[in-house]
Amino acid sequence: MTTLSSSALLLTSSSVQPWSSPVLLLQPPSMGPLVLRPPRNRVETRQGEQPPRSNSSSSAADAAMDPKLVEVTQLFSRFKAAFARNDFDTCVDLLSQLKVRLTKFPSLPPSFQQTPNAVEELKIARDIYEHAVVLSVKIEDQDAFERDFCQLKPYYMDTCGIIPPSPQEYPILGLNLLRLLVQNRIAEFHTELELLPVTALENPCIKHAVELEQSFMEGAYNRVLSARQAVPHETYVYFMDLLAKTVRDELAGCSEKGYDYMSIAEARQVLMFSSDKELHQYIAEEHPEWEIKDGSVFFQKAKETQPCKEIPSLQVINQTLSYARELERIPKCSMA
């Protein structure tokens, strides 16, 4: 019997079956019988050729090379650069171009077509509309805010499970609630609130708007005005200033109907100003008909400029009696 002189022999296909390619015969010195192992499957490539790529890598590359997506991405980068330097005129122009290009994406609402680039298209479109909402606050355009929020809302409500949640979702939803409160659209405020999950009420942005609405309905205007100093997000300042103006206008209307005059110190306290200068500025801009004299604010002049309308009582009585006479003339048969 011939002994093997080495621990590994290369056997050809003519001597070992069933494999047709060379196999490696291993015989460790101290580990039992010989073991035959088939060769590993390898993809042979010719010189200069690249190995084939997987399907996932190929689809990701195709998505990255989509010309429409690349164009929108580059244009959005220019928008964000202009936004960072507060060039809002350029932002408005670029935003119009971005919205036109987004209409070419079939994966966006309301179609939601399944395309290879659907996730990336949804994410960048949501990001664009989020910036559009914030831009409308920066330029103080409430109509643009409402339009952009309506376009953004489906990305929050209808894309769960398709794209990950946005970190700007609750700040923007809370901002919309605050806008509805400022515009005194209380019914819509509660409708939007009902659409949110219960856990959303614990978010500081949503909680801030809910507490403001409660204070406003209770007439706790001091809490409404003090909330201006504790906004949960910087974009809330614009609407909080509008809400403070609404509250002061309400207080001013009640004051001029309830008093003929009021000292400057009392007026400052009632209207919740921190200084006499702020009070004088408010009166000059909002109520020039008020008169400041001898350390007091006189509302009598404002009352004189708004005479009460006389009710034409005799005319109303005559019309009522005329209607009664005409009813008596109607035959009973026609009434039956």
Short mmCIF file of C-alpha atoms in Angstrom, two decimals:
data_model
loop_
_atom_site.label_atom_id
_atom_site.label_comp_id
_atom_site.label_asym_id
_atom_site.label_seq_id
_atom_site.Cartn_x
_atom_site.Cartn_y
_atom_site.Cartn_z
CA MET A 1 0.00 0.00 0.00
CA THR A 2 1.41 3.34 -1.06
CA THR A 3 1.47 6.10 1.56
CA LEU A 4 0.77 9.74 0.84
CA SER A 5 3.83 11.85 1.22
CA SER A 6 1.94 15.12 1.84
CA SER A 7 -1.21 16.26 3.65
CA ALA A 8 -2.91 17.53 0.46
CA LEU A 9 -3.17 15.96 -3.03
CA LEU A 10 -4.77 17.50 -6.06
CA LEU A 11 -6.93 14.91 -7.86
CA THR A 12 -8.13 15.40 -11.38
CA SER A 13 -11.65 14.78 -12.65
CA SER A 14 -10.58 11.46 -14.20
CA SER A 15 -9.81 9.93 -10.82
CA VAL A 16 -12.53 11.39 -8.57
CA GLN A 17 -16.30 11.49 -9.18
CA PRO A 18 -18.82 13.05 -9.30
CA TRP A 19 -17.12 16.48 -9.54
CA SER A 20 -15.77 17.46 -12.91
CA SER A 21 -13.47 20.19 -11.62
CA PRO A 22 -10.37 19.72 -9.48
CA VAL A 23 -10.99 18.93 -5.82
CA LEU A 24 -8.75 19.22 -2.84
CA LEU A 25 -7.99 16.06 -0.88
CA LEU A 26 -7.19 16.87 2.72
CA GLN A 27 -5.58 14.50 5.16
CA PRO A 28 -4.57 16.07 8.45
CA PRO A 29 -1.93 13.86 10.14
CA SER A 30 -3.98 13.18 13.26
CA MET A 31 -7.63 13.45 12.13
CA GLY A 32 -9.07 10.22 10.70
CA PRO A 33 -9.88 9.48 7.07
CA LEU A 34 -9.53 11.66 4.03
CA VAL A 35 -12.17 14.34 3.38
CA LEU A 36 -13.27 15.38 -0.11
CA ARG A 37 -14.63 18.92 -0.52
CA PRO A 38 -16.09 20.46 -3.67
CA PRO A 39 -14.66 23.75 -4.84
CA ARG A 40 -16.53 26.97 -3.99
CA ASN A 41 -18.70 28.54 -6.65
CA ARG A 42 -16.88 31.55 -8.00
CA VAL A 43 -17.80 33.89 -10.79
CA GLU A 44 -14.98 33.93 -13.24
CA THR A 45 -14.43 37.23 -15.00
CA ARG A 46 -12.28 37.94 -17.93
CA GLN A 47 -9.49 40.42 -17.76
CA GLY A 48 -10.88 43.98 -17.81
CA GLU A 49 -14.46 42.97 -16.91
CA GLN A 50 -16.27 44.08 -13.74
CA PRO A 51 -18.16 41.56 -11.58
CA PRO A 52 -21.97 41.85 -11.78
CA ARG A 53 -23.71 44.07 -9.21
CA SER A 54 -26.65 43.08 -7.06
CA ASN A 55 -30.16 44.25 -7.93
CA SER A 56 -30.42 46.51 -4.87
CA SER A 57 -27.22 48.35 -5.73
CA SER A 58 -28.36 48.72 -9.30
CA SER A 59 -31.74 50.20 -8.34
CA ALA A 60 -30.15 52.61 -5.87
CA ALA A 61 -27.75 53.79 -8.53
CA ASP A 62 -30.59 54.21 -11.01
CA ALA A 63 -32.51 56.28 -8.46
CA ALA A 64 -29.48 58.47 -7.83
CA MET A 65 -29.06 59.03 -11.56
CA ASP A 66 -32.72 59.98 -12.21
CA PRO A 67 -32.41 63.34 -14.01
CA LYS A 68 -35.65 64.83 -12.62
CA LEU A 69 -34.71 63.95 -9.05
CA VAL A 70 -31.19 65.31 -9.52
CA GLU A 71 -32.58 68.57 -10.92
CA VAL A 72 -34.97 69.04 -7.99
CA THR A 73 -32.22 68.21 -5.49
CA GLN A 74 -29.86 70.80 -6.97
CA LEU A 75 -32.58 73.45 -7.13
CA PHE A 76 -33.58 72.73 -3.53
CA SER A 77 -29.97 73.17 -2.44
CA ARG A 78 -30.02 76.65 -3.96
CA PHE A 79 -33.29 77.35 -2.15
CA LYS A 80 -31.84 76.32 1.23
CA ALA A 81 -28.74 78.43 0.65
CA ALA A 82 -30.91 81.48 -0.06
CA PHE A 83 -33.09 80.66 2.96
CA ALA A 84 -30.02 80.50 5.22
CA ARG A 85 -28.95 84.01 4.21
CA ASN A 86 -32.53 85.37 4.55
CA ASP A 87 -32.84 86.10 0.83
CA PHE A 88 -36.59 85.53 0.83
CA ASP A 89 -37.25 87.04 -2.60
CA THR A 90 -34.97 84.44 -4.17
CA CYS A 91 -36.62 81.75 -2.05
CA VAL A 92 -40.08 82.67 -3.34
CA ASP A 93 -38.87 82.48 -6.94
CA LEU A 94 -37.08 79.15 -6.44
CA LEU A 95 -40.06 77.72 -4.56
CA SER A 96 -42.32 78.36 -7.55
CA GLN A 97 -39.89 76.48 -9.78
CA LEU A 98 -39.67 73.59 -7.33
CA LYS A 99 -43.45 73.21 -7.14
CA VAL A 100 -43.68 73.00 -10.92
CA ARG A 101 -41.02 70.28 -11.05
CA LEU A 102 -42.69 68.30 -8.27
CA THR A 103 -45.74 67.85 -10.49
CA LYS A 104 -43.63 65.53 -12.67
CA PHE A 105 -43.22 62.99 -9.85
CA PRO A 106 -46.00 60.36 -10.12
CA SER A 107 -45.29 59.01 -6.63
CA LEU A 108 -46.53 62.16 -4.88
CA PRO A 109 -50.08 62.73 -3.58
CA PRO A 110 -52.75 62.11 -4.65
CA SER A 111 -51.50 59.41 -7.06
CA PHE A 112 -48.95 57.67 -4.79
CA GLN A 113 -47.74 55.51 -7.68
CA GLN A 114 -45.13 52.89 -6.84
CA THR A 115 -41.97 53.98 -8.66
CA PRO A 116 -38.30 53.07 -8.10
CA ASN A 117 -37.67 56.54 -6.67
CA ALA A 118 -40.91 56.89 -4.70
CA VAL A 119 -39.30 57.11 -1.25
CA GLU A 120 -36.74 59.72 -2.27
CA GLU A 121 -39.35 61.75 -4.14
CA LEU A 122 -41.74 61.75 -1.18
CA LYS A 123 -39.00 62.74 1.26
CA ILE A 124 -37.69 65.66 -0.78
CA ALA A 125 -41.21 66.88 -1.60
CA ARG A 126 -42.15 66.86 2.10
CA ASP A 127 -38.96 68.74 2.93
CA ILE A 128 -39.72 71.36 0.27
CA TYR A 129 -43.25 71.98 1.56
CA GLU A 130 -42.01 72.19 5.16
CA HIS A 131 -39.59 74.92 4.11
CA ALA A 132 -42.42 76.59 2.20
CA VAL A 133 -44.56 76.76 5.35
CA VAL A 134 -41.73 78.29 7.37
CA LEU A 135 -40.98 80.73 4.53
CA SER A 136 -44.60 81.94 4.58
CA VAL A 137 -44.17 82.74 8.28
CA LYS A 138 -40.92 84.60 7.59
CA ILE A 139 -42.58 86.79 4.96
CA GLU A 140 -45.76 87.08 7.10
CA ASP A 141 -48.10 85.72 4.43
CA GLN A 142 -50.99 83.86 6.07
CA ASP A 143 -52.64 82.96 2.76
CA ALA A 144 -49.44 81.31 1.53
CA PHE A 145 -49.18 79.48 4.85
CA GLU A 146 -52.63 77.98 4.41
CA ARG A 147 -51.92 76.89 0.81
CA ASP A 148 -48.56 75.34 1.62
CA PHE A 149 -49.87 73.57 4.72
CA CYS A 150 -52.72 72.03 2.73
CA GLN A 151 -50.15 70.67 0.28
CA LEU A 152 -47.95 69.40 3.11
CA LYS A 153 -50.68 67.74 5.17
CA PRO A 154 -50.99 64.53 3.03
CA TYR A 155 -47.30 63.82 3.63
CA TYR A 156 -48.03 63.65 7.36
CA MET A 157 -51.34 61.78 7.21
CA ASP A 158 -51.03 59.43 4.23
CA THR A 159 -47.38 58.34 4.08
CA CYS A 160 -47.10 56.39 7.33
CA GLY A 161 -45.05 53.28 6.68
CA ILE A 162 -43.69 54.63 3.39
CA ILE A 163 -41.24 57.24 4.65
CA PRO A 164 -39.98 57.86 8.20
CA PRO A 165 -41.65 60.61 10.28
CA SER A 166 -40.32 64.13 9.94
CA PRO A 167 -38.83 65.87 12.99
CA GLN A 168 -40.64 69.04 11.85
CA GLU A 169 -44.09 67.41 11.85
CA TYR A 170 -45.33 68.42 15.30
CA PRO A 171 -43.81 71.93 15.25
CA ILE A 172 -45.63 72.64 11.97
CA LEU A 173 -48.89 71.02 13.11
CA GLY A 174 -48.77 73.12 16.28
CA LEU A 175 -48.04 76.20 14.19
CA ASN A 176 -51.15 75.55 12.13
CA LEU A 177 -53.25 75.20 15.29
CA LEU A 178 -51.91 78.53 16.48
CA ARG A 179 -52.82 80.13 13.13
CA LEU A 180 -56.40 78.88 13.41
CA LEU A 181 -56.59 80.28 16.93
CA VAL A 182 -55.31 83.68 15.80
CA GLN A 183 -57.90 83.75 12.99
CA ASN A 184 -60.64 82.78 15.49
CA ARG A 185 -61.45 79.60 13.54
CA ILE A 186 -62.18 77.61 16.67
CA ALA A 187 -64.26 74.90 14.98
CA GLU A 188 -61.43 74.12 12.55
CA PHE A 189 -58.98 74.23 15.45
CA HIS A 190 -60.81 71.38 17.18
CA THR A 191 -61.26 69.48 13.92
CA GLU A 192 -57.50 69.49 13.31
CA LEU A 193 -56.90 68.53 16.91
CA GLU A 194 -59.17 65.49 16.61
CA LEU A 195 -57.09 64.18 13.71
CA LEU A 196 -53.99 63.89 15.90
CA PRO A 197 -53.20 60.80 18.00
CA VAL A 198 -53.58 61.02 21.76
CA THR A 199 -49.81 60.83 22.23
CA ALA A 200 -49.42 64.03 20.21
CA LEU A 201 -51.04 66.02 23.02
CA GLU A 202 -47.91 65.48 25.09
CA ASN A 203 -45.73 67.14 22.47
CA PRO A 204 -44.69 70.64 23.65
CA CYS A 205 -45.74 72.28 20.37
CA ILE A 206 -49.24 70.77 20.38
CA LYS A 207 -49.63 71.26 24.12
CA HIS A 208 -48.72 74.93 23.78
CA ALA A 209 -51.52 75.55 21.27
CA VAL A 210 -54.09 73.62 23.32
CA GLU A 211 -53.29 75.55 26.50
CA LEU A 212 -53.51 78.84 24.63
CA GLU A 213 -56.96 77.96 23.32
CA GLN A 214 -58.13 77.06 26.83
CA SER A 215 -56.81 80.34 28.25
CA PHE A 216 -58.38 82.31 25.42
CA MET A 217 -61.80 80.71 25.96
CA GLU A 218 -61.59 81.29 29.72
CA GLY A 219 -60.73 84.95 29.24
CA ALA A 220 -57.38 84.49 30.99
CA TYR A 221 -55.70 87.01 28.72
CA ASN A 222 -52.75 87.46 31.05
CA ARG A 223 -51.77 83.82 30.47
CA VAL A 224 -52.14 84.29 26.72
CA LEU A 225 -49.81 87.28 26.69
CA SER A 226 -47.28 85.70 29.04
CA ALA A 227 -47.09 82.64 26.77
CA ARG A 228 -45.31 84.87 24.24
CA GLN A 229 -42.18 84.55 26.34
CA ALA A 230 -42.20 80.72 26.35
CA VAL A 231 -42.81 79.68 22.75
CA PRO A 232 -41.68 76.10 21.95
CA HIS A 233 -40.32 77.07 18.52
CA GLU A 234 -38.94 80.28 17.03
CA THR A 235 -41.47 80.29 14.18
CA TYR A 236 -44.30 80.70 16.72
CA VAL A 237 -43.32 84.30 17.53
CA TYR A 238 -45.12 85.78 14.50
CA PHE A 239 -48.50 84.25 15.35
CA MET A 240 -48.04 84.93 19.06
CA ASP A 241 -47.60 88.63 18.28
CA LEU A 242 -50.79 88.55 16.24
CA LEU A 243 -52.60 86.79 19.07
CA ALA A 244 -51.37 89.37 21.57
CA LYS A 245 -52.70 92.14 19.32
CA THR A 246 -56.07 90.38 19.09
CA VAL A 247 -56.23 90.12 22.89
CA ARG A 248 -55.33 93.80 23.38
CA ASP A 249 -57.91 94.89 20.81
CA GLU A 250 -60.55 92.94 22.73
CA LEU A 251 -59.47 94.51 26.02
CA ALA A 252 -59.40 97.97 24.47
CA GLY A 253 -62.91 97.56 23.09
CA CYS A 254 -64.24 96.53 26.49
CA SER A 255 -62.43 99.42 28.21
CA GLU A 256 -63.81 102.18 25.99
CA LYS A 257 -67.34 100.84 26.40
CA GLY A 258 -67.08 100.48 30.17
CA TYR A 259 -65.21 103.68 31.08
CA ASP A 260 -65.18 107.31 30.04
CA TYR A 261 -61.51 107.68 30.94
CA MET A 262 -58.72 105.77 32.66
CA SER A 263 -55.36 106.76 34.09
CA ILE A 264 -52.29 105.88 32.06
CA ALA A 265 -51.09 103.52 34.79
CA GLU A 266 -54.44 101.72 34.83
CA ALA A 267 -54.61 101.58 31.02
CA ARG A 268 -51.11 100.15 30.89
CA GLN A 269 -52.07 97.50 33.42
CA VAL A 270 -55.34 96.59 31.70
CA LEU A 271 -53.73 96.35 28.26
CA MET A 272 -50.75 94.53 29.77
CA PHE A 273 -47.94 96.76 28.54
CA SER A 274 -44.62 96.87 30.33
CA SER A 275 -44.00 100.60 29.77
CA ASP A 276 -45.83 103.85 29.05
CA LYS A 277 -43.97 104.11 25.75
CA GLU A 278 -45.53 100.89 24.49
CA LEU A 279 -48.97 102.13 25.54
CA HIS A 280 -48.53 105.45 23.72
CA GLN A 281 -47.33 103.65 20.60
CA TYR A 282 -50.30 101.29 20.67
CA ILE A 283 -52.78 104.15 21.05
CA ALA A 284 -51.16 106.12 18.22
CA GLU A 285 -51.25 103.16 15.82
CA GLU A 286 -54.48 101.38 16.75
CA HIS A 287 -56.72 103.96 18.49
CA PRO A 288 -55.86 107.49 17.35
CA GLU A 289 -59.38 108.57 18.39
CA TRP A 290 -58.41 108.16 22.05
CA GLU A 291 -57.18 111.30 23.78
CA ILE A 292 -54.28 111.36 26.24
CA LYS A 293 -54.56 114.37 28.55
CA ASP A 294 -53.52 115.17 32.13
CA GLY A 295 -52.10 111.70 32.73
CA SER A 296 -55.26 109.90 31.61
CA VAL A 297 -56.66 108.23 28.53
CA PHE A 298 -60.09 109.58 27.55
CA PHE A 299 -62.45 107.32 25.62
CA GLN A 300 -65.33 109.85 25.46
CA LYS A 301 -64.06 111.23 22.15
CA ALA A 302 -64.20 107.75 20.65
CA LYS A 303 -67.80 107.35 21.82
CA GLU A 304 -68.78 110.67 20.27
CA THR A 305 -67.33 109.67 16.92
CA GLN A 306 -69.51 106.56 16.87
CA PRO A 307 -73.13 107.76 17.25
CA CYS A 308 -75.76 105.17 17.94
CA LYS A 309 -77.99 104.27 15.04
CA GLU A 310 -81.64 105.21 15.52
CA ILE A 311 -84.14 102.40 15.18
CA PRO A 312 -87.07 103.40 12.91
CA SER A 313 -89.64 102.11 15.38
CA LEU A 314 -92.72 103.70 13.72
CA GLN A 315 -91.75 102.26 10.35
CA VAL A 316 -91.34 98.79 11.84
CA ILE A 317 -94.75 99.02 13.57
CA ASN A 318 -96.48 100.11 10.36
CA GLN A 319 -94.91 97.26 8.38
CA THR A 320 -95.94 94.71 11.01
CA LEU A 321 -99.55 95.92 11.04
CA SER A 322 -99.61 95.89 7.25
CA TYR A 323 -98.50 92.26 7.21
CA ALA A 324 -101.26 91.39 9.71
CA ARG A 325 -103.94 93.04 7.56
CA GLU A 326 -102.75 91.21 4.45
CA LEU A 327 -102.88 87.88 6.29
CA GLU A 328 -106.49 88.54 7.35
CA ARG A 329 -107.49 89.08 3.70
CA ILE A 330 -106.35 85.61 2.66
CA PRO A 331 -109.47 83.39 2.25
CA LYS A 332 -109.76 80.56 4.70
CA CYS A 333 -110.36 78.06 1.88
CA SER A 334 -107.01 78.84 0.31
CA MET A 335 -105.34 78.40 3.68
CA ALA A 336 -107.00 74.99 4.05
#
